[in-house]
Each structure stands twice: as C-alpha cells, then as structure tokens.
C-alpha cells in the first residue's frame, strides 16, 4: 500500500524506530529516533506498536503528496505543518486523502518532528531495525535520507481508520519548547578528570547549541570546562546522553548515532527522562545543566516511564468522550466530531 | 590494575565497571570474564554490555534491577570468577594479500623501518594479536601486540577512500578496516574476508577477547576466497589458543 510520495525532502528526513540494539559490543551504533518521547507519542496516536518506524524530520520538514487514504500523526518540533495549504493540528491523529499535500516549513520551536503513519512504514529491517544509520548507509530507505521522488508505503493499520481519527495527546503531556532547556545530569563516569572549577563552570554556565549539531552529537559552545588530568582517556563505552569534553573544553552531548566507544573524558550523562530535550534543542538554543543524584535520576525515570505507560489509556478516554459521525450529503461523505466545550 | 573494580555511573541506566587504567591483557581478561559471567547469569534487568580495553559498560533497567543489587551481584561474580569455567579464547585466521595494489604502503613501511617488504610481512604474520575491543566502526578490532619493529607513523595526508578489508599500520597499532572509509593508516595489504556485513548472520565476524592471526596469501588464493565470500560459502578458519602458549 503506497501512501506518501516525497515532493521535497526537507533538510534531513529519515526513517527511524527505537534503534538497532544488541550490537554495540561489536561497534555498531544504535541509531533510532533522537527524541524517543515524541516518537513514541506519534506511534501511540495512530495505535502502532511502540517499535514501529516513523519519519524523523529535522529543522525544515518535507513536502509529501498523499497517494492513498491513511491516518497520520505529527509530534515534536513545530514546523508549521499544513494540509493543502491550511494549518494542520499536531499531536493528533488526522485522516488524509489521495491528492492531499502535506507540507512543512522551518521549525519555529524544537529541532525534530515525528510523522507516524497508521500501519507503520514498510521498509525491510536490517539487523532487527528499520532505523536509518546514515554513516553506515544501512536501514530505513536504502540506508539514506529521503529524496524527492521516493515513495513511502505503509503497513496495514491494526485498527479501522475511523477508530484512529481524532485521537489526541492531552495538553498537559506536551512540554513547551521555548529555546531554553534545563537538562538534568548525573556526574561521571570521568568527572574526576575535571577540576572543581571545571565542574562548577559546567553546572553554572549557559551553553549555546552550535550549528554543528547532528544525530551523532549536540555540540555546545560556552565557557570552557577545565580539565585536571587532560581530555584523553583509554577508550571506553559511550551511553546515550554522555557529555564528552574534548581538549578545547566545549561539551558535546552524544545522541542516537553516537559511536559506541571513544577516548574523550565524559564529565556527566544526561538522564534518560531529559534526553529528549537535547534532541529538540536547535542551533542557537540554550542548554543549562543541573546535577542530580542517582536516586533522583531513577525517580525521574520512574515518573517518565509511568507517564508513557498510562498515556494510551488517557488518549482512549479522551477520544471516547467525543462523538464521531459519518454523514452523507449529496453523495459526499463528511466526518463530524462533536466535542463538549468547557467555558 | 586496581585492587577492586571501580563502579562509575554513566547516567541512570548504565554503569561502568573499571578494572584499571592501562592497556594490559590481564585487565582486559577480567573485563571479558565479567562480561561472559554476566551474559550467562541470565539475571533480569541487564541489557547490552560494551567490553572495552579496561572496563565494561553495562546497561541496566533500574525499574527491574536496582543498582545496589546489580553491584552486589557483580561483586559476587567477581569474587567467584576464577572458579567459572569460561570458554577458551580462539584465534581467527585472517588471510591477507600483502603489497602491490592491495598494500600500497608496504614498501614505505619497509623503508621506514630499514627492512625488506618480505621481512615486514614475516613480522606482521608472526604474532597472534589480542582483540581488546571492537568500536570506532562496526566490526573494527582494536588489536594489541604489534612488534615495534614495523611501527610506522600515519600518512601526513589521509586517503579519502580506503576499501573495506584493508589491513594497515598506524604508529604502534595494526588493524583492519571493516567498511570503506577515509583514513590515514599505512595500508600494507587486504583481506578478502568481510569483517562486517549487515545482511549476514552474524553481521560482525570477530569478537573481543579472541585473537587475530594474519596469514600471507597469493593473488590466486585471494580471488578464490573472495569468490567464496561473495557466495557465502567461505568459512573463517578458527584455531584454539594453545594452553600455556
């Protein structure tokens, strides 16, 4: 089933899922959605399995032509999505028809948007994942970013489209993207490579996201962080969110396409529940680090997971409160949704 | 080597167990033993692990396995490690065609070290190299133990394209490029064996803790092996490491 034809590819549009796990010990990067939170919400809205693939849009989104009826949902950065030239609502499952044109502009807030299609994206998994790993030229759409003319087909939706349209994320689950991000970290594994002053600089300064920011790492610019024992370590493992500080003292936060091992001292690691913020920080945005203890980080992770686990039920309750009708007038079918307004 | 391993948090879902602060086969052996012991332990909540020169990065699920329990468990395993019957390491035999178009820097390496190309090949093939870890690129082995007699600095201007399978020397290191890439290593030969192929099971051929032995082959062997590799009929030769050797 063909659904979307790429008219313009946008700045960097790739197919991503939850990543290629199980091969890091062999030097294989995980890849996967940079902002797992928004990615999971997009899949939830169209009732895909959580590990199903979606499109990841970067800074400037694509123009896509709809070839077959389907349901889509857009989450994450606000690139001003439009359907046939009219603003399209985000964080909600929307029906699209053949001939519709879905377009995006430059991101106003945030760096990456996710576009999920009911039924997922039909590309062959490579090493157990549909994620595009650009440097390795594998996964996703022929191992590369999308180009004009590419046709993306979906799988078969698990539910009738009528039971998907209008599903939305309650506003309290959607964070504001205002360009200033407080990111919580746990110090280590090599915080002892830095002077007390260096750690203080790291935690008390504002760091600006540079344009040299990609799926591998978010490079920052700000007051240099002082090393005590030098920047080089004997290469060891790099988890997602690791904050490397090379010799120039400017931190780099490692993201989805990071290499598995590396030789720069890591002052801290961004906690799992805040990593999405780094993925959404666009060049020019400000990041401020705050240290938390490990028990605090685990508590934050527990809350994050519980929110995600409860969300499908909350989405369904919200949807059930609305009345959905199909009305036929003069041979044309109209979809009507009746929602109680609160004043 | 430290008296007791250090536990270093790497965020809220990973911990680094560090055994020392040097590149040393005994430290690396402890890393590998812990990795194997945890892998076979089957305790829930442990995810992927990344063994490196002198540490093991362990992903864990804090909701399923609290960190203090994981550390207790690692210490228990650590204390008991010598009693575990761990598999004996093996030697992967990697056929290499040296020199010529496959090894354009062989002559330079020889000249730099005041040797003949034949002597370089003899020295390069005389050692079994410990695979300390894999990283940098899918399937790239960090090998230890190259003779300093063939150590050669990197090229001043890196090449933009080095074909997969190229065997090179960079200062005191030797290694094999698993994928086509740019690089500044001195290329002395090429193996027809694919170290990395995402469409093969397993995608990565080598694993840490084992050894690589390079053997010199002729052009005829090279083409024969290459054809077999492409038809998926080639089996990499593996030898047991001789006890006490």
Coordinates of C-alpha atoms in Angstrom, one line a residue:
Chain A
X1 CA 0.0 0.0 0.0
X2 CA 1.6 3.3 -1.1
X3 CA 0.8 6.3 0.9
X4 CA 3.3 9.1 0.6
X5 CA 5.4 10.5 -2.2
X6 CA 8.2 12.8 -1.3
X7 CA 8.0 16.0 -3.4
X8 CA 10.7 17.9 -1.4
X9 CA 12.8 16.0 1.1
X10 CA 13.2 18.8 3.7
X11 CA 16.6 19.3 5.4
X12 CA 17.1 15.8 6.7
X13 CA 14.2 13.4 6.8
X14 CA 15.0 9.8 7.7
X15 CA 13.1 6.7 8.8
X16 CA 13.7 5.8 12.4
X17 CA 12.4 3.4 15.0
X18 CA 13.7 2.6 18.6
X19 CA 17.1 1.7 17.3
X20 CA 19.3 -1.2 16.5
X21 CA 20.1 -2.9 19.8
X22 CA 22.3 -5.8 20.7
X23 CA 25.3 -4.9 18.5
X24 CA 27.0 -2.1 20.5
X25 CA 29.7 -4.5 21.7
X26 CA 30.6 -5.0 18.0
X27 CA 31.0 -1.3 17.4
X28 CA 27.5 -0.8 15.8
X29 CA 25.8 2.4 16.7
X30 CA 22.2 2.2 18.0
X31 CA 20.7 4.9 15.8
X32 CA 16.9 5.2 16.2
X33 CA 14.7 8.3 17.0
X34 CA 16.7 11.0 18.6
X35 CA 13.7 12.1 20.7
X36 CA 12.2 8.9 21.8
X37 CA 9.4 10.6 23.7
X38 CA 7.9 12.4 20.8
X39 CA 8.5 9.4 18.6
X40 CA 6.6 7.1 21.0
X41 CA 3.7 9.6 21.2
X42 CA 3.3 9.7 17.4
X43 CA 3.1 5.9 17.2
X44 CA 0.6 5.9 20.1
X45 CA -1.7 8.3 18.4
X46 CA -2.1 6.0 15.4
X47 CA -2.1 2.9 17.5
X48 CA 1.1 1.4 16.1
X49 CA 3.3 -0.9 18.1
X50 CA 5.8 1.2 20.0
X51 CA 8.8 -0.1 18.0
X52 CA 7.2 0.7 14.6
X53 CA 9.1 3.1 12.3
X54 CA 8.1 6.7 11.7
X55 CA 9.7 9.7 9.8
X56 CA 12.1 11.9 11.7
X57 CA 12.1 15.5 10.3
X58 CA 14.9 17.8 11.1
X59 CA 14.7 21.7 11.3
X60 CA 12.9 22.1 7.9
X61 CA 10.3 19.5 7.1
X62 CA 9.5 17.9 3.7
X63 CA 6.6 18.2 1.3
X64 CA 4.7 15.0 0.8
X65 CA 1.9 14.0 -1.5
X66 CA -0.7 11.6 -0.2
X67 CA -1.3 8.7 -2.6
X68 CA -3.7 6.6 -0.5
X69 CA -6.1 7.2 2.3
X70 CA -4.5 6.9 5.7
X71 CA -4.1 8.3 9.2
X72 CA -1.1 10.2 10.3
X73 CA 0.1 12.0 13.4
X74 CA 2.8 14.7 13.9
X75 CA 4.6 15.3 17.2
X76 CA 7.7 17.1 18.4
X77 CA 9.1 20.3 16.8
X78 CA 6.6 22.7 15.4
X79 CA 7.5 23.1 11.7
X80 CA 4.1 24.7 10.9
X81 CA 2.6 21.6 9.3
X82 CA 0.0 22.3 6.6
X83 CA -2.5 20.1 4.8
X84 CA -3.4 21.6 1.3
X85 CA -2.1 24.9 2.5
X86 CA -4.1 25.1 5.7
X87 CA -2.6 24.7 9.2
X88 CA -2.7 21.1 10.4
X89 CA -3.1 20.3 14.0
X90 CA -0.2 18.5 15.7
X91 CA -0.3 15.9 18.5
X92 CA -3.5 14.4 16.9
X93 CA -4.3 11.6 14.5
X94 CA -5.5 13.1 11.2
X95 CA -7.2 11.5 8.2
X96 CA -5.5 12.2 4.9
X97 CA -6.9 11.5 1.3
X98 CA -5.3 10.8 -2.0
X99 CA -4.2 14.0 -3.6
X100 CA -3.7 15.8 -0.3
X101 CA -0.4 17.7 0.1
X102 CA 1.3 17.7 3.4
X103 CA 3.9 20.4 3.8
X104 CA 6.2 21.8 6.5
X105 CA 8.3 24.9 6.9
X106 CA 11.3 25.8 9.1
X107 CA 10.9 24.8 12.7
X108 CA 9.7 27.6 15.0
X109 CA 10.4 25.6 18.1
X110 CA 12.3 22.4 18.6
X111 CA 14.6 20.6 16.2
X112 CA 12.9 17.3 15.3
X113 CA 9.4 16.4 14.4
X114 CA 8.0 12.8 14.0
X115 CA 5.4 11.8 11.5
X116 CA 3.8 8.4 12.2
X117 CA 1.5 6.6 9.7
X118 CA -1.1 4.1 10.9
X119 CA 0.3 0.7 10.0
X120 CA 3.9 1.9 10.3
X121 CA 6.4 2.2 7.5
X122 CA 7.1 -0.7 5.2
X123 CA 10.8 -1.0 4.8
X124 CA 12.9 -4.1 5.4
X125 CA 14.5 -4.3 8.8
X126 CA 18.3 -4.5 8.8
X127 CA 19.9 -6.2 11.9
X128 CA 16.5 -6.1 13.5
X129 CA 15.7 -2.4 13.0
X130 CA 14.2 -0.1 10.4
X131 CA 16.4 2.8 11.6
X132 CA 18.5 4.7 9.1
X133 CA 22.1 4.7 10.1
X134 CA 23.5 7.3 7.8
X135 CA 27.2 6.9 8.3
X136 CA 26.9 3.1 7.8
X137 CA 24.4 3.5 4.9
X138 CA 22.0 0.9 6.3
X139 CA 18.4 0.7 7.3
X140 CA 15.4 2.9 6.6
X141 CA 15.0 3.9 3.0
X142 CA 18.0 2.4 1.2
X143 CA 20.3 3.5 4.1
X144 CA 19.9 7.2 3.3
X145 CA 17.9 10.3 3.9
X146 CA 14.7 10.7 1.8
X147 CA 14.9 12.4 -1.6
X148 CA 12.4 13.8 -4.0
X149 CA 10.5 11.1 -5.8
X150 CA 10.8 8.5 -3.1
X151 CA 7.6 6.6 -2.3
X152 CA 7.0 5.5 1.2
X153 CA 4.5 2.7 1.7
X154 CA 2.8 1.9 5.0
X155 CA 1.9 -1.4 6.5
X156 CA -1.6 -2.4 7.3
X157 CA -3.2 -0.4 10.2
X158 CA -4.1 -2.5 13.2
X159 CA -7.4 -0.7 13.6
X160 CA -10.1 0.7 11.3
X161 CA -9.1 4.3 10.4
X162 CA -12.4 5.5 11.9
X163 CA -11.2 4.4 15.3
X164 CA -8.0 6.4 15.0
X165 CA -9.1 9.8 13.7
X166 CA -9.3 12.4 16.4
X167 CA -7.1 10.7 18.9
X168 CA -5.1 13.4 20.7
X169 CA -2.5 13.9 23.4
X170 CA -3.8 15.8 26.4
X171 CA -2.1 19.3 26.6
X172 CA -0.6 18.5 30.0
X173 CA 1.6 15.9 28.4
X174 CA 3.0 18.4 25.8
X175 CA 6.0 20.4 27.1
X176 CA 6.7 23.9 25.9
X177 CA 9.7 24.3 23.6
X178 CA 10.9 27.8 24.3
X179 CA 14.5 27.5 23.3
X180 CA 15.9 27.4 26.9
X181 CA 16.4 23.9 28.2
X182 CA 17.2 22.8 31.7
X183 CA 18.8 19.4 31.4
X184 CA 19.4 17.1 34.4
X185 CA 22.7 15.1 34.5
X186 CA 24.4 12.6 36.7
X187 CA 28.1 13.4 37.1
X188 CA 30.6 10.8 35.8
X189 CA 31.9 8.4 34.7
X190 CA 35.1 10.6 34.4
X191 CA 34.1 13.7 36.5
X192 CA 37.5 13.1 38.3
X193 CA 39.2 14.3 35.1
X194 CA 38.0 17.8 35.7
X195 CA 38.9 20.5 38.3
X196 CA 36.3 21.6 40.8
X197 CA 36.3 24.9 38.9
X198 CA 35.6 22.9 35.7
X199 CA 32.6 21.2 37.2
X200 CA 31.4 24.4 38.6
X201 CA 31.7 26.1 35.1
X202 CA 29.8 23.2 33.6
X203 CA 26.9 23.4 36.0
X204 CA 26.6 27.2 36.3
X205 CA 27.1 28.3 32.7
X206 CA 24.7 28.6 29.8
X207 CA 25.7 26.6 26.7
X208 CA 24.6 27.5 23.3
X209 CA 23.8 24.8 20.7
X210 CA 26.1 25.3 17.7
X211 CA 25.1 24.6 14.0
X212 CA 27.5 21.6 14.1
X213 CA 24.8 19.6 15.7
X214 CA 23.6 16.3 14.3
X215 CA 22.2 12.9 15.1
X216 CA 25.6 11.8 16.4
X217 CA 26.1 14.6 18.9
X218 CA 24.9 18.0 20.0
X219 CA 27.9 20.3 20.1
X220 CA 27.7 23.2 22.5
X221 CA 29.6 26.5 22.9
X222 CA 30.2 28.4 26.2
X223 CA 32.7 28.9 28.9
X224 CA 35.5 26.3 28.5
X225 CA 35.4 23.5 31.1
X226 CA 38.8 23.0 32.8
X227 CA 40.4 19.5 32.8
X228 CA 42.6 18.3 35.6
X229 CA 44.1 15.2 34.0
X230 CA 43.7 16.1 30.3
X231 CA 40.9 15.2 27.9
X232 CA 42.1 11.9 26.7
X233 CA 41.1 8.6 28.4
X234 CA 41.7 5.0 27.3
X235 CA 38.7 4.5 25.0
X236 CA 35.6 3.2 26.8
X237 CA 31.9 2.8 26.2
X238 CA 29.6 5.7 25.4
X239 CA 25.9 5.6 26.5
X240 CA 23.3 7.9 25.1
X241 CA 23.4 11.3 26.7
X242 CA 27.1 11.1 27.7
X243 CA 28.7 14.6 27.8
X244 CA 32.2 14.4 26.3
X245 CA 34.6 17.3 26.8
X246 CA 37.5 17.3 24.3
X247 CA 40.6 19.4 24.9
X248 CA 39.0 22.7 23.8
X249 CA 36.7 22.4 26.8
X250 CA 33.4 22.6 24.9
X251 CA 30.9 19.9 25.7
X252 CA 29.3 17.5 23.2
X253 CA 26.2 15.5 24.2
X254 CA 26.2 12.2 22.5
X255 CA 22.9 11.2 20.7
X256 CA 21.4 8.3 18.8
X257 CA 24.1 7.9 16.1
X258 CA 27.0 8.1 18.5
X259 CA 29.9 5.8 18.1
X260 CA 29.9 3.0 20.7
X261 CA 33.4 3.8 22.2
X262 CA 35.5 6.8 22.4
X263 CA 38.5 8.4 24.0
X264 CA 37.4 11.7 25.5
X265 CA 36.6 12.2 29.2
X266 CA 32.9 12.3 30.0
X267 CA 32.0 14.8 32.7
X268 CA 28.4 13.7 33.1
X269 CA 25.5 11.8 31.5
X270 CA 22.1 13.4 30.7
X271 CA 19.4 11.4 32.5
X272 CA 17.1 9.3 30.3
X273 CA 14.0 11.3 31.0
X274 CA 15.6 14.6 29.9
X275 CA 17.4 13.3 26.8
X276 CA 14.5 14.3 24.5
X277 CA 15.2 17.9 25.4
X278 CA 18.7 17.7 23.9
X279 CA 17.3 16.1 20.8
X280 CA 14.9 19.0 20.5
X281 CA 17.4 21.8 21.2
X282 CA 18.1 23.5 17.9
X283 CA 21.1 25.6 16.9
X284 CA 21.0 28.9 18.9
X285 CA 19.0 27.3 21.8
X286 CA 20.4 27.5 25.3
X287 CA 21.2 24.5 27.5
X288 CA 21.8 24.7 31.2
X289 CA 22.9 21.6 33.1
X290 CA 21.7 20.7 36.6
X291 CA 23.3 17.8 38.6
X292 CA 21.0 15.4 40.3
X293 CA 21.8 12.3 42.4
X294 CA 21.4 8.8 41.0
X295 CA 18.3 8.1 43.2
X296 CA 16.8 11.4 41.9
X297 CA 17.5 10.3 38.4
X298 CA 15.9 6.9 39.0
X299 CA 12.9 8.6 40.4
X300 CA 12.6 10.8 37.4
X301 CA 12.9 7.8 35.1
X302 CA 10.2 6.0 37.0
X303 CA 7.8 9.0 36.6
X304 CA 8.8 9.3 32.9
X305 CA 8.0 5.6 32.3
X306 CA 4.7 5.7 34.2
X307 CA 3.6 8.7 32.2
X308 CA 4.3 6.9 29.0
X309 CA 2.6 3.7 30.2
X310 CA -0.6 5.5 31.3
X311 CA -0.9 7.6 28.1
X312 CA -2.6 5.1 25.8
X313 CA -5.5 4.8 28.3
X314 CA -5.7 8.6 28.7
X315 CA -5.8 9.0 24.9
X316 CA -8.6 6.5 24.6
X317 CA -10.7 8.0 27.4
X318 CA -10.3 11.4 25.7
X319 CA -11.3 10.0 22.4
X320 CA -14.3 8.2 23.8
X321 CA -15.7 11.5 25.2
X322 CA -16.1 12.8 21.7
X323 CA -18.9 11.7 19.4
X324 CA -17.8 10.6 15.9
X325 CA -20.2 10.6 13.0
X326 CA -20.1 9.9 9.3
X327 CA -22.7 12.0 7.4
X328 CA -23.6 11.7 3.7
X329 CA -24.7 14.8 2.0
X330 CA -25.3 14.9 -1.8
X331 CA -23.3 11.7 -2.2
X332 CA -20.3 13.1 -0.3
X333 CA -19.2 11.7 3.0
X334 CA -18.4 14.1 5.8
X335 CA -16.8 13.2 9.1
X336 CA -18.2 15.0 12.1
X337 CA -16.8 15.1 15.6
X338 CA -18.8 16.5 18.4
X339 CA -16.9 17.6 21.5
X340 CA -18.1 19.3 24.6
X341 CA -16.6 22.7 25.1
X342 CA -15.6 23.8 28.5
X343 CA -16.1 27.5 29.4
Chain B
X1 CA 45.2 -2.9 37.9
X2 CA 43.1 -1.7 40.8
X3 CA 42.7 -3.9 43.9
X4 CA 39.0 -3.7 43.5
X5 CA 37.0 -2.6 40.4
X6 CA 35.6 0.9 40.4
X7 CA 31.9 1.4 39.7
X8 CA 31.3 4.6 37.8
X9 CA 27.8 5.8 37.0
X10 CA 27.1 6.6 33.3
X11 CA 23.7 8.1 33.7
X12 CA 20.6 6.5 35.2
X13 CA 20.7 3.3 33.1
X14 CA 24.3 2.4 32.7
X15 CA 27.2 1.7 34.9
X16 CA 30.9 1.4 34.0
X17 CA 32.9 -1.3 35.9
X18 CA 36.6 -0.3 35.5
X19 CA 39.4 -2.6 36.4
X20 CA 42.4 -0.4 35.8
X21 CA 43.8 2.5 34.0
X22 CA 46.2 0.9 31.4
X23 CA 46.1 -1.2 28.3
X24 CA 47.1 -4.6 29.6
X25 CA 46.0 -8.1 28.6
X26 CA 45.3 -9.2 32.3
X27 CA 43.0 -6.2 32.9
X28 CA 41.3 -6.9 29.6
X29 CA 40.8 -10.6 30.5
X30 CA 39.0 -9.5 33.7
X31 CA 36.7 -7.3 31.6
X32 CA 35.9 -10.2 29.3
X33 CA 35.4 -12.6 32.2
X34 CA 32.9 -10.3 33.8
X35 CA 31.1 -9.8 30.5
X36 CA 30.8 -13.6 29.9
X37 CA 29.8 -14.3 33.5
X38 CA 27.0 -11.7 33.4
X39 CA 25.9 -12.9 30.0
X40 CA 25.5 -16.4 31.2
X41 CA 24.0 -15.4 34.5
X42 CA 20.6 -14.7 33.0
X43 CA 19.7 -12.2 35.7
X44 CA 16.8 -10.0 34.6
X45 CA 17.3 -6.3 34.0
X46 CA 20.8 -6.4 32.4
X47 CA 20.7 -5.0 28.8
X48 CA 23.6 -4.6 26.4
X49 CA 27.2 -4.6 27.5
X50 CA 30.2 -3.0 25.9
X51 CA 33.5 -4.5 26.8
X52 CA 36.5 -2.2 26.2
X53 CA 40.2 -2.1 27.0
X54 CA 39.9 -1.9 30.7
X55 CA 36.2 -1.5 31.6
X56 CA 32.7 -3.0 31.0
X57 CA 29.8 -0.7 30.3
X58 CA 26.6 -2.4 31.4
X59 CA 23.1 -1.1 30.6
X60 CA 20.5 -2.0 33.2
X61 CA 16.9 -1.3 33.8
X62 CA 16.7 0.5 37.2
X63 CA 13.0 -0.4 37.5
X64 CA 13.7 -4.1 37.2
X65 CA 17.2 -4.3 38.8
X66 CA 18.2 -1.7 41.4
X67 CA 21.8 -0.5 41.0
X68 CA 22.9 -1.7 44.5
X69 CA 21.6 -5.2 43.7
X70 CA 23.5 -5.1 40.4
X71 CA 26.7 -4.0 42.1
X72 CA 26.3 -6.7 44.8
X73 CA 25.8 -9.3 42.1
X74 CA 28.9 -8.1 40.2
X75 CA 31.0 -8.3 43.3
X76 CA 29.8 -11.8 44.0
X77 CA 30.6 -12.9 40.5
X78 CA 34.0 -11.1 40.7
X79 CA 34.9 -13.0 43.9
X80 CA 34.0 -16.2 42.2
X81 CA 35.3 -15.5 38.8
X82 CA 38.4 -17.8 38.9
X83 CA 36.1 -20.8 39.6
X84 CA 33.9 -20.1 36.5
X85 CA 34.7 -22.3 33.6
X86 CA 34.9 -19.8 30.8
X87 CA 35.3 -20.7 27.2
X88 CA 38.9 -20.7 25.9
X89 CA 39.8 -17.9 23.5
X90 CA 40.2 -18.7 19.8
X91 CA 42.4 -17.5 17.0
X92 CA 40.7 -16.1 13.9
X93 CA 42.9 -16.8 10.9
X94 CA 42.7 -13.8 8.5
X95 CA 44.1 -14.4 5.0
X96 CA 45.9 -11.3 3.7
X97 CA 47.4 -10.4 0.3
X98 CA 50.3 -8.1 1.1
X99 CA 51.8 -5.4 -1.1
X100 CA 51.1 -4.3 -4.7
X101 CA 47.7 -2.7 -5.4
X102 CA 46.3 -4.2 -2.2
X103 CA 49.0 -2.8 0.1
X104 CA 50.3 0.4 -1.5
X105 CA 52.3 1.4 1.6
X106 CA 54.1 -1.9 2.3
X107 CA 57.3 -0.6 0.7
X108 CA 57.2 2.6 2.7
X109 CA 56.7 0.7 5.9
X110 CA 59.7 -1.5 5.0
X111 CA 61.9 1.5 4.1
X112 CA 60.9 3.4 7.2
X113 CA 62.0 0.5 9.4
X114 CA 65.0 -0.5 7.3
X115 CA 63.5 -3.8 6.4
X116 CA 62.6 -5.6 3.2
X117 CA 58.9 -6.0 2.4
X118 CA 59.3 -9.7 3.0
X119 CA 60.5 -9.1 6.5
X120 CA 57.6 -6.8 7.2
X121 CA 55.2 -9.5 6.2
X122 CA 57.1 -12.0 8.2
X123 CA 57.0 -9.8 11.3
X124 CA 53.3 -8.9 10.8
X125 CA 52.2 -12.5 10.5
X126 CA 54.4 -13.8 13.3
X127 CA 52.2 -12.6 16.2
X128 CA 48.7 -13.5 17.4
X129 CA 47.0 -10.2 18.2
X130 CA 44.6 -9.9 21.1
X131 CA 41.3 -8.2 20.1
X132 CA 41.0 -5.9 23.1
X133 CA 37.7 -4.4 21.9
X134 CA 35.5 -3.6 18.9
X135 CA 34.5 0.0 18.3
X136 CA 35.0 3.1 16.2
X137 CA 33.2 1.5 13.3
X138 CA 31.0 -1.7 13.0
X139 CA 33.4 -4.6 13.5
X140 CA 36.6 -2.6 13.8
X141 CA 39.0 -4.6 16.1
X142 CA 41.4 -2.8 18.4
X143 CA 44.4 -5.2 18.2
X144 CA 47.3 -5.4 20.7
X145 CA 50.8 -6.7 20.5
X146 CA 52.2 -5.5 17.2
X147 CA 56.0 -5.6 17.0
X148 CA 57.6 -2.1 17.3
X149 CA 60.0 -3.2 14.5
X150 CA 57.3 -2.4 12.0
X151 CA 55.7 0.6 13.8
X152 CA 55.2 3.5 11.3
X153 CA 53.6 6.9 11.6
X154 CA 50.3 7.6 9.9
X155 CA 50.2 9.3 6.5
X156 CA 50.5 13.1 6.6
X157 CA 47.6 13.4 4.2
X158 CA 44.9 10.8 4.9
X159 CA 43.4 9.0 1.9
X160 CA 39.8 9.8 1.1
X161 CA 38.9 6.2 0.3
X162 CA 40.2 3.0 1.8
X163 CA 38.4 -0.1 0.7
X164 CA 36.9 -2.5 3.2
X165 CA 39.3 -5.3 4.2
X166 CA 42.4 -3.1 4.1
X167 CA 45.0 -4.1 6.6
X168 CA 47.0 -1.1 8.0
X169 CA 49.5 0.1 10.5
X170 CA 49.2 3.4 12.4
X171 CA 52.1 4.0 14.8
X172 CA 52.2 1.1 17.2
X173 CA 48.8 -0.3 16.1
X174 CA 47.6 -2.6 13.4
X175 CA 44.0 -3.1 12.3
X176 CA 41.5 -4.0 9.5
X177 CA 39.0 -1.5 8.0
X178 CA 35.6 -3.2 8.2
X179 CA 33.9 -0.7 5.9
X180 CA 35.1 1.6 3.1
X181 CA 36.2 4.8 4.8
X182 CA 38.7 7.6 4.6
X183 CA 41.8 7.2 6.8
X184 CA 45.5 7.8 7.4
X185 CA 46.7 4.3 8.2
X186 CA 49.6 2.8 6.2
X187 CA 47.9 0.1 4.1
X188 CA 50.1 -3.0 3.8
X189 CA 47.6 -5.5 2.5
X190 CA 43.9 -6.5 2.1
X191 CA 41.8 -9.4 3.3
X192 CA 39.0 -10.8 1.1
X193 CA 37.1 -11.7 4.3
X194 CA 34.2 -9.5 5.2
X195 CA 34.5 -8.4 8.8
X196 CA 31.1 -6.6 8.7
X197 CA 28.1 -7.5 6.6
X198 CA 24.7 -6.2 7.9
X199 CA 22.9 -8.9 5.8
X200 CA 24.8 -11.8 7.2
X201 CA 24.3 -13.7 10.5
X202 CA 26.3 -12.8 12.5
X203 CA 26.9 -9.3 10.9
X204 CA 30.2 -8.9 12.7
X205 CA 32.8 -11.7 12.4
X206 CA 35.2 -11.0 15.2
X207 CA 34.7 -10.7 18.9
X208 CA 36.7 -9.2 21.7
X209 CA 38.9 -11.5 23.9
X210 CA 39.9 -13.6 21.0
X211 CA 43.0 -13.4 18.7
X212 CA 43.7 -12.5 15.1
X213 CA 46.5 -14.2 13.2
X214 CA 47.3 -12.8 9.8
X215 CA 48.5 -15.3 7.1
X216 CA 50.0 -14.2 3.8
X217 CA 48.2 -15.5 0.7
X218 CA 48.8 -15.3 -3.1
X219 CA 46.7 -13.4 -5.6
X220 CA 45.2 -16.7 -6.7
X221 CA 44.1 -17.6 -3.1
X222 CA 42.7 -14.0 -2.7
X223 CA 40.4 -14.4 -5.7
X224 CA 39.3 -17.8 -4.7
X225 CA 38.5 -16.7 -1.2
X226 CA 36.8 -13.6 -2.4
X227 CA 34.5 -15.6 -4.7
X228 CA 33.6 -17.9 -1.9
X229 CA 32.9 -15.0 0.5
X230 CA 30.6 -13.5 -2.1
X231 CA 28.7 -16.8 -2.5
X232 CA 28.6 -17.1 1.3
X233 CA 30.4 -20.4 1.2
X234 CA 33.6 -19.2 2.9
X235 CA 34.2 -20.3 6.5
X236 CA 36.7 -18.4 8.5
X237 CA 39.4 -20.7 10.0
X238 CA 39.4 -20.7 13.8
X239 CA 42.1 -22.3 16.0
X240 CA 42.1 -22.8 19.7
X241 CA 44.7 -20.9 21.6
X242 CA 47.3 -23.4 22.8
X243 CA 47.3 -23.8 26.6
X244 CA 50.4 -22.4 28.3
X245 CA 51.4 -20.9 24.9

